[in-house]
mmCIF file of C-alpha atoms in Angstrom:
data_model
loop_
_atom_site.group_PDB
_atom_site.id
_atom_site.type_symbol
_atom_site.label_atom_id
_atom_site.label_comp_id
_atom_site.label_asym_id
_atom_site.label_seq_id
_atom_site.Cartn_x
_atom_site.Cartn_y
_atom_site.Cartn_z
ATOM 1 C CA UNK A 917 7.413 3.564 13.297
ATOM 2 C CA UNK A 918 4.249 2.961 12.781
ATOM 3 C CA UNK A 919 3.549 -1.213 13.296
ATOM 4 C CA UNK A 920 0.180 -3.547 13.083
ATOM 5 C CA UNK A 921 0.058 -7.521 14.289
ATOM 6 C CA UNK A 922 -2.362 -9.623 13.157
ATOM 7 C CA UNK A 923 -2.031 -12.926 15.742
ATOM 8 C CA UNK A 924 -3.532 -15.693 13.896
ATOM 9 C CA UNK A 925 -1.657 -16.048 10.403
ATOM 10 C CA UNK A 926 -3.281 -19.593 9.455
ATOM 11 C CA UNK A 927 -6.742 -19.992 10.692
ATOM 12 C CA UNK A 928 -8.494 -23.111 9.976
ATOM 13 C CA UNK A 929 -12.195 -23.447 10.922
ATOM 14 C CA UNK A 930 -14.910 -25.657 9.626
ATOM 15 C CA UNK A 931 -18.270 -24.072 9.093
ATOM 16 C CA UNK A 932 -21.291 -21.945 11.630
ATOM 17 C CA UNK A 933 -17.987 -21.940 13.774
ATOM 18 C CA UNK A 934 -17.074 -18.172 15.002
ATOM 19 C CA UNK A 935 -14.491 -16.372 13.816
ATOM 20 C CA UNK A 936 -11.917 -13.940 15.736
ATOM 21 C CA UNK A 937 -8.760 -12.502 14.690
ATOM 22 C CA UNK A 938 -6.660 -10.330 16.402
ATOM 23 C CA UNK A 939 -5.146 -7.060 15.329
ATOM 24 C CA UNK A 940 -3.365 -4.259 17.413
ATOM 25 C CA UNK A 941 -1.147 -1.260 16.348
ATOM 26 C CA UNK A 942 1.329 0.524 18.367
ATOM 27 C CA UNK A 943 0.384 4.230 16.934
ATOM 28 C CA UNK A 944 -0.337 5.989 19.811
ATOM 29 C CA UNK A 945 -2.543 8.972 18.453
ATOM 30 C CA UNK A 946 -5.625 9.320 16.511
ATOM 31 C CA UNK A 947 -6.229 6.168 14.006
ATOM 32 C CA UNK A 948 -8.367 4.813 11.184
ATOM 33 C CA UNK A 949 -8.156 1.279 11.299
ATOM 34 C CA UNK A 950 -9.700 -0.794 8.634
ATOM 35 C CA UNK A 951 -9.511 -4.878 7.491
ATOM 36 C CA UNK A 952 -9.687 -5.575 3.318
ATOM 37 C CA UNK A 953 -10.319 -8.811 2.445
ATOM 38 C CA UNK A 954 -8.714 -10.850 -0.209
ATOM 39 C CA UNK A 955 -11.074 -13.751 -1.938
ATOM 40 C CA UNK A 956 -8.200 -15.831 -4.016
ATOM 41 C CA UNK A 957 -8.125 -14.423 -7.382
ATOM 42 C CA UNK A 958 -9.642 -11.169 -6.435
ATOM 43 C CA UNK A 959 -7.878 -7.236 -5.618
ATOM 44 C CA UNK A 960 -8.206 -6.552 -2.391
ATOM 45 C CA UNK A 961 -11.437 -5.041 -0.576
ATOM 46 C CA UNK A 962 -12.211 -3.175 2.081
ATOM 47 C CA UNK A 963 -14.454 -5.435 4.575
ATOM 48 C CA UNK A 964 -15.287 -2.625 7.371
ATOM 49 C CA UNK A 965 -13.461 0.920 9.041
ATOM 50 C CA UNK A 966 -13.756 2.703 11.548
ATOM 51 C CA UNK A 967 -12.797 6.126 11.728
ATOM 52 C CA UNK A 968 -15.119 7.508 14.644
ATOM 53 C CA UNK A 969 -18.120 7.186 17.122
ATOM 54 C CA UNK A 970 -19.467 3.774 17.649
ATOM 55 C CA UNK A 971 -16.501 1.525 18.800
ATOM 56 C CA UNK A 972 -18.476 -1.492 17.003
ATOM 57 C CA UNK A 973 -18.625 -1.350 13.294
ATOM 58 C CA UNK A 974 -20.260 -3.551 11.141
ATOM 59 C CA UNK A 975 -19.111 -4.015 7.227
ATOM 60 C CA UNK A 976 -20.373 -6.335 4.172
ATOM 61 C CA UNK A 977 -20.959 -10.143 4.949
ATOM 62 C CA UNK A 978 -21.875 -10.159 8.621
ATOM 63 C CA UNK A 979 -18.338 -8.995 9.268
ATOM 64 C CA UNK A 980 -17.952 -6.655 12.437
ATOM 65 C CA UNK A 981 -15.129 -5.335 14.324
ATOM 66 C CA UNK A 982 -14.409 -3.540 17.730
ATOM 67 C CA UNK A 983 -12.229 -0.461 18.467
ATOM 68 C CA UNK A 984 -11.198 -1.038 22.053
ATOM 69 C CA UNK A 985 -8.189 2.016 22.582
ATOM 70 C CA UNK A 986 -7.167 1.192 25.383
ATOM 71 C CA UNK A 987 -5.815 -1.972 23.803
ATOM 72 C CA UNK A 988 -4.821 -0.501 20.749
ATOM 73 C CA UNK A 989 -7.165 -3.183 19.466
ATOM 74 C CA UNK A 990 -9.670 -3.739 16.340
ATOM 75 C CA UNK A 991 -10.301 -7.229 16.160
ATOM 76 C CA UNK A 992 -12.438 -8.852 13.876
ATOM 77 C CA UNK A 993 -15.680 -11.047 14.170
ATOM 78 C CA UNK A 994 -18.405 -13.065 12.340
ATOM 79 C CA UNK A 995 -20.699 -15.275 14.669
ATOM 80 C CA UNK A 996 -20.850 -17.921 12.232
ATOM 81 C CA UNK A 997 -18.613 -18.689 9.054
ATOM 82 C CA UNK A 998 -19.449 -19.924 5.689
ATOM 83 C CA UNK A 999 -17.036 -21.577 3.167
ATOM 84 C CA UNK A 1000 -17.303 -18.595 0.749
ATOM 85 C CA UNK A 1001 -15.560 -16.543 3.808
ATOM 86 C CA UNK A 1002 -12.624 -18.336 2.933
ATOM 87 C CA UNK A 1003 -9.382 -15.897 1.998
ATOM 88 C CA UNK A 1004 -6.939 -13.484 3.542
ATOM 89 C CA UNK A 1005 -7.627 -10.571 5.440
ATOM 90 C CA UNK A 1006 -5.467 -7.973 6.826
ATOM 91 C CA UNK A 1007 -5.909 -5.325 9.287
ATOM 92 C CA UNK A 1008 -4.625 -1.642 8.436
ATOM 93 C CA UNK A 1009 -4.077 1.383 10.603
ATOM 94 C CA UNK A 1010 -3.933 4.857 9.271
ATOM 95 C CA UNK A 1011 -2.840 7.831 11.267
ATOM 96 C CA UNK A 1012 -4.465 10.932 10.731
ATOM 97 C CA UNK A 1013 -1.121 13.200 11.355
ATOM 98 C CA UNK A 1014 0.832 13.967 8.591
ATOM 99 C CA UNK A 1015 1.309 11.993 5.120
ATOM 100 C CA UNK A 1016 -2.082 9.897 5.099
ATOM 101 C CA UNK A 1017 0.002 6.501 5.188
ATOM 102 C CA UNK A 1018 -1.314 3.237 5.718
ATOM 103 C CA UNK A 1019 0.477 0.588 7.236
ATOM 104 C CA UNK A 1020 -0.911 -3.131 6.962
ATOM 105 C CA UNK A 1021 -0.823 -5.980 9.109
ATOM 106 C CA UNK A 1022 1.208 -9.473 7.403
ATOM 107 C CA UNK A 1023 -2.577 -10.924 7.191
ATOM 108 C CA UNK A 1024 -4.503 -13.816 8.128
ATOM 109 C CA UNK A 1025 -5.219 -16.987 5.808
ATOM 110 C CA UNK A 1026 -8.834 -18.227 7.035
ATOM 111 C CA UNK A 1027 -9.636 -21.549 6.039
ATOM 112 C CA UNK A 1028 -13.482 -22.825 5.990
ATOM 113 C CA UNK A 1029 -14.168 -26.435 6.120
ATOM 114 C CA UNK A 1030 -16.991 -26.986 4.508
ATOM 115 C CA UNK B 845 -17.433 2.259 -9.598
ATOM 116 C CA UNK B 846 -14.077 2.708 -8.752
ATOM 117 C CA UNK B 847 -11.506 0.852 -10.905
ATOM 118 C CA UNK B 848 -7.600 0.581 -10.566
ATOM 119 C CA UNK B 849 -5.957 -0.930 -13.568
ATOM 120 C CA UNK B 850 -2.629 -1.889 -14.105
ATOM 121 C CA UNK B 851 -0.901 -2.844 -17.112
ATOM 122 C CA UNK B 852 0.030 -6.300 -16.832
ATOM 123 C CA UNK B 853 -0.895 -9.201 -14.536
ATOM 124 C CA UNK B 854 2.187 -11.485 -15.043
ATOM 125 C CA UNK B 855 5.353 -10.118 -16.121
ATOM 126 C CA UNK B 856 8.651 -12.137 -16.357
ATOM 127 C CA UNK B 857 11.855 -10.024 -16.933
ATOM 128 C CA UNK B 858 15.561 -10.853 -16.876
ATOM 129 C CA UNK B 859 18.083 -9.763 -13.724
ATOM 130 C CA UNK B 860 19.161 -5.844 -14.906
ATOM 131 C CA UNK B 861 16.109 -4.945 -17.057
ATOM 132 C CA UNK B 862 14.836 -1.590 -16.170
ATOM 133 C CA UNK B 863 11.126 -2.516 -15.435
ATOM 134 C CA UNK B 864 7.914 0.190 -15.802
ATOM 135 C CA UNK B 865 5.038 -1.055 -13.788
ATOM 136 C CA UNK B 866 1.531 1.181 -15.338
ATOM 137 C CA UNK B 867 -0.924 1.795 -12.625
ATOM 138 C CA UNK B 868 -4.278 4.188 -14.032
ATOM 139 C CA UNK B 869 -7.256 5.088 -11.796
ATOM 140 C CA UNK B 870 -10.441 6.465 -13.021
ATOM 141 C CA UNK B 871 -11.901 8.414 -10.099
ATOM 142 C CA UNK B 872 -9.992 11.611 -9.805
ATOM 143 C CA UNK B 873 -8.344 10.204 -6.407
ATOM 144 C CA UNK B 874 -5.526 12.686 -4.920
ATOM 145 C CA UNK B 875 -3.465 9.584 -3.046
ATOM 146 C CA UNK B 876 -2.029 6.731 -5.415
ATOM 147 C CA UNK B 877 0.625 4.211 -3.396
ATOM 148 C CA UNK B 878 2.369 1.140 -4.900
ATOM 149 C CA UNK B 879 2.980 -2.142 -2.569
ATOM 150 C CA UNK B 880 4.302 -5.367 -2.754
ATOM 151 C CA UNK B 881 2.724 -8.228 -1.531
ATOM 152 C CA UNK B 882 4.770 -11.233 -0.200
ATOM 153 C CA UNK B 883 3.728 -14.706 1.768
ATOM 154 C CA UNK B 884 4.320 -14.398 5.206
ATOM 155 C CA UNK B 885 4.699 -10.167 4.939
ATOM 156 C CA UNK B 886 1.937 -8.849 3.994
ATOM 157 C CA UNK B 887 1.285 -5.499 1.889
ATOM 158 C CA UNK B 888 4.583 -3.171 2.512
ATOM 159 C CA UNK B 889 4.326 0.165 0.677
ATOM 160 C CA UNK B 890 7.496 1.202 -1.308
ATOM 161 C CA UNK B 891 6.243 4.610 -2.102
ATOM 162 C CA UNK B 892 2.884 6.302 -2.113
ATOM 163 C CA UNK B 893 1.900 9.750 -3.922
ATOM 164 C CA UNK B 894 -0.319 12.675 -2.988
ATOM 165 C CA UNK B 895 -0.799 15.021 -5.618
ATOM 166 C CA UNK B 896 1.111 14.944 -9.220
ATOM 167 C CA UNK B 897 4.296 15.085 -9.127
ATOM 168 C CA UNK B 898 4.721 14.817 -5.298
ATOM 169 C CA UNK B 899 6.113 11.335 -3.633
ATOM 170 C CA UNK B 900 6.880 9.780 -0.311
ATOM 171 C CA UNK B 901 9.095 7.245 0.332
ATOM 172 C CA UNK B 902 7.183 4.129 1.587
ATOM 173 C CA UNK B 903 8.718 1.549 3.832
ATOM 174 C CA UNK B 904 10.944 -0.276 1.357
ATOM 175 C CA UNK B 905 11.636 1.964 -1.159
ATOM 176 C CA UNK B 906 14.957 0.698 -1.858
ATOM 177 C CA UNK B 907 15.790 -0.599 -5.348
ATOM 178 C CA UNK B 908 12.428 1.233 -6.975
ATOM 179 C CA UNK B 909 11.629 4.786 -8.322
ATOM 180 C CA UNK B 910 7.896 6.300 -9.259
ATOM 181 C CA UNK B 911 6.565 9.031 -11.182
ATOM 182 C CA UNK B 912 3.488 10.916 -11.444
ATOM 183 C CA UNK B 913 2.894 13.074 -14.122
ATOM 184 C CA UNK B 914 -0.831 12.754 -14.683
ATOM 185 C CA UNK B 915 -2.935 12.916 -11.527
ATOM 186 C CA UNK B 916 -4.497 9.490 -12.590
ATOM 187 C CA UNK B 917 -1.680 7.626 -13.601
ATOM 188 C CA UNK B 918 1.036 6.719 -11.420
ATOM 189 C CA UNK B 919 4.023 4.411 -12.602
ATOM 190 C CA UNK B 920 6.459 2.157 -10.630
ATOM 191 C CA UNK B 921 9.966 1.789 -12.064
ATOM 192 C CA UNK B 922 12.942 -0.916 -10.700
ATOM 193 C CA UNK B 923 15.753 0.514 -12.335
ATOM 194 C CA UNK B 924 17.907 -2.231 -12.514
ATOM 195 C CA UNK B 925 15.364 -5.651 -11.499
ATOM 196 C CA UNK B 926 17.346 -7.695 -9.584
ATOM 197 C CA UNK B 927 15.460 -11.281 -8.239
ATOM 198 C CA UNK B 928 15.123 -10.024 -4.917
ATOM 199 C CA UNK B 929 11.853 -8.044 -6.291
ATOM 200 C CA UNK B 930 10.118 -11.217 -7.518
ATOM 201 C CA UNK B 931 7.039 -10.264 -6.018
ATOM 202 C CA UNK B 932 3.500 -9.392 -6.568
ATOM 203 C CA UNK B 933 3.480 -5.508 -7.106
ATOM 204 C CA UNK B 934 -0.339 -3.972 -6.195
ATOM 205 C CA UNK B 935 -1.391 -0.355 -7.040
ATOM 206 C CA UNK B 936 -4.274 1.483 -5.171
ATOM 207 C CA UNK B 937 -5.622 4.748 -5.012
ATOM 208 C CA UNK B 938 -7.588 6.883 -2.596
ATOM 209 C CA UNK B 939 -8.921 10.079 -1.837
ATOM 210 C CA UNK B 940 -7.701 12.457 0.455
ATOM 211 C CA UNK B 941 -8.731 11.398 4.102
ATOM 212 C CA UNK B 942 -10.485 14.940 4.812
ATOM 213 C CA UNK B 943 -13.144 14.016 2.154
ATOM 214 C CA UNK B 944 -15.129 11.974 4.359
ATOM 215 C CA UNK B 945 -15.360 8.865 2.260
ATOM 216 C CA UNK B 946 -11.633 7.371 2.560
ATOM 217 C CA UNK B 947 -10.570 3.796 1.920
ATOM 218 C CA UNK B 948 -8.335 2.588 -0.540
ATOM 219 C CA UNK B 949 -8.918 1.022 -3.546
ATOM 220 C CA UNK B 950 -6.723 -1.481 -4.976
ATOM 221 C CA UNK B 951 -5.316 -3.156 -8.961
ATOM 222 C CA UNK B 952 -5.705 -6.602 -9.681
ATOM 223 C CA UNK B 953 -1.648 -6.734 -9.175
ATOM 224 C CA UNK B 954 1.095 -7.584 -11.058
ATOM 225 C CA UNK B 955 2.871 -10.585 -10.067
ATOM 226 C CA UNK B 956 6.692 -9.679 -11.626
ATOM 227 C CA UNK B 957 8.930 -12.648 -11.581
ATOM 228 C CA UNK B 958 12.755 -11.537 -12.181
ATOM 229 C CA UNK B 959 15.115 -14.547 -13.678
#
């Protein structure tokens, strides 16, 4: 089955620090790999995706990610934090065969010290 | 703008109840999927629908039931709640990945706490 690991799951930073965290799947054939973004109190939304072409996408709030297949990677990075950034964010993998399911990663808390 | 609604933010129901979780989108998306949402777990889909009156099992489907009658509404039942589903139950909808534009959009949740 289809899997996704996010590495960091508590992430405390304080702020203009960078920001990576790590997310690989183990699907081995053509992906869609996204990361939402949770701001406490709010539905989740999407942040950034990548479904083809340029391996670097960028998304809302400075956010970017890289596609890097031969790591089954799609990690996720901001140059320089604010407080505001602070809330949960998952990674998500969909595989284009069959039923269009989407299997998400157990998410990352991010913390921003002010 | 897209909008998922669902029909109640907190509900607290007793161990057997048979429990209908209400999940309506607006923007005539084929794919609707229920999850719950747990510290430490993440989002883990229990079932997810792509048309009316078609289902999939999710990964923990267990316990639950859905039904889709109306291609914007899609409802979540736990036929017998049991506190082991104390969770935080979040609806979303999207539309079919050939359409170009796919990402899903997601309810404000419901957090359902079983005593």
């Amino acid at each position: 089955a289809q899997s996704v690991s996010q590495h960091n799951h508590h992430v405390i930073l304080s702020e203009a620090a960078s920001l990576e965290l790590g997310c690989n799947y183990s699907y081995g054939g053509t992906v869609n790999l996204f990361w939402y973004v949770q701001y406490p109190g709010q539905h989740l939304q999407l942040l950034l995706k990548y479904f083809s072409g340029d391996p670097l996408v960028k998304g809302i709030k400075g956010f970017e990610a890289e596609f890097i297949k031969s790591k089954f990677s799609f990690n996720l990075r901001k140059p320089s934090v604010q407080w505001s950034d602070t809330a949960e964010y998952f990674c998500a993998v969909l595989n284009s065969g069959g039923y269009q399911k989407v299997t998400f990663g157990i998410g990352t808390k991010l913390q921003v010290i002010p | 703008d897209v909008k998922v609604t669902q029909s109640s933010r907190y509900l607290v129901k007793r161990t057997g109840e048979k429990v209908f979780l209400e999940c309506v989108q607006d923007m005539d998306h084929e794919n609707m999927f229920w999850y719950r949402q747990d510290p430490g777990l993440g989002l883990r889909l229990i079932y997810f629908s792509y048309d009316v009156k078609m289902k999939e099992k999710g990964d923990i489907p267990e316990g639950y039931s859905v039904s889709r009658e109306k291609k914007e509404r899609f409802s979540l039942i736990l036929e017998s709640a049991s506190t082991n589903q104390t969770s935080m139950y979040l609806c979303a909808s999207s539309p079919h990945l050939g359409q170009g534009k796919y990402e899903q959009y997601f309810g404000p949740g419901t957090r359902l706490t079983v005593t």
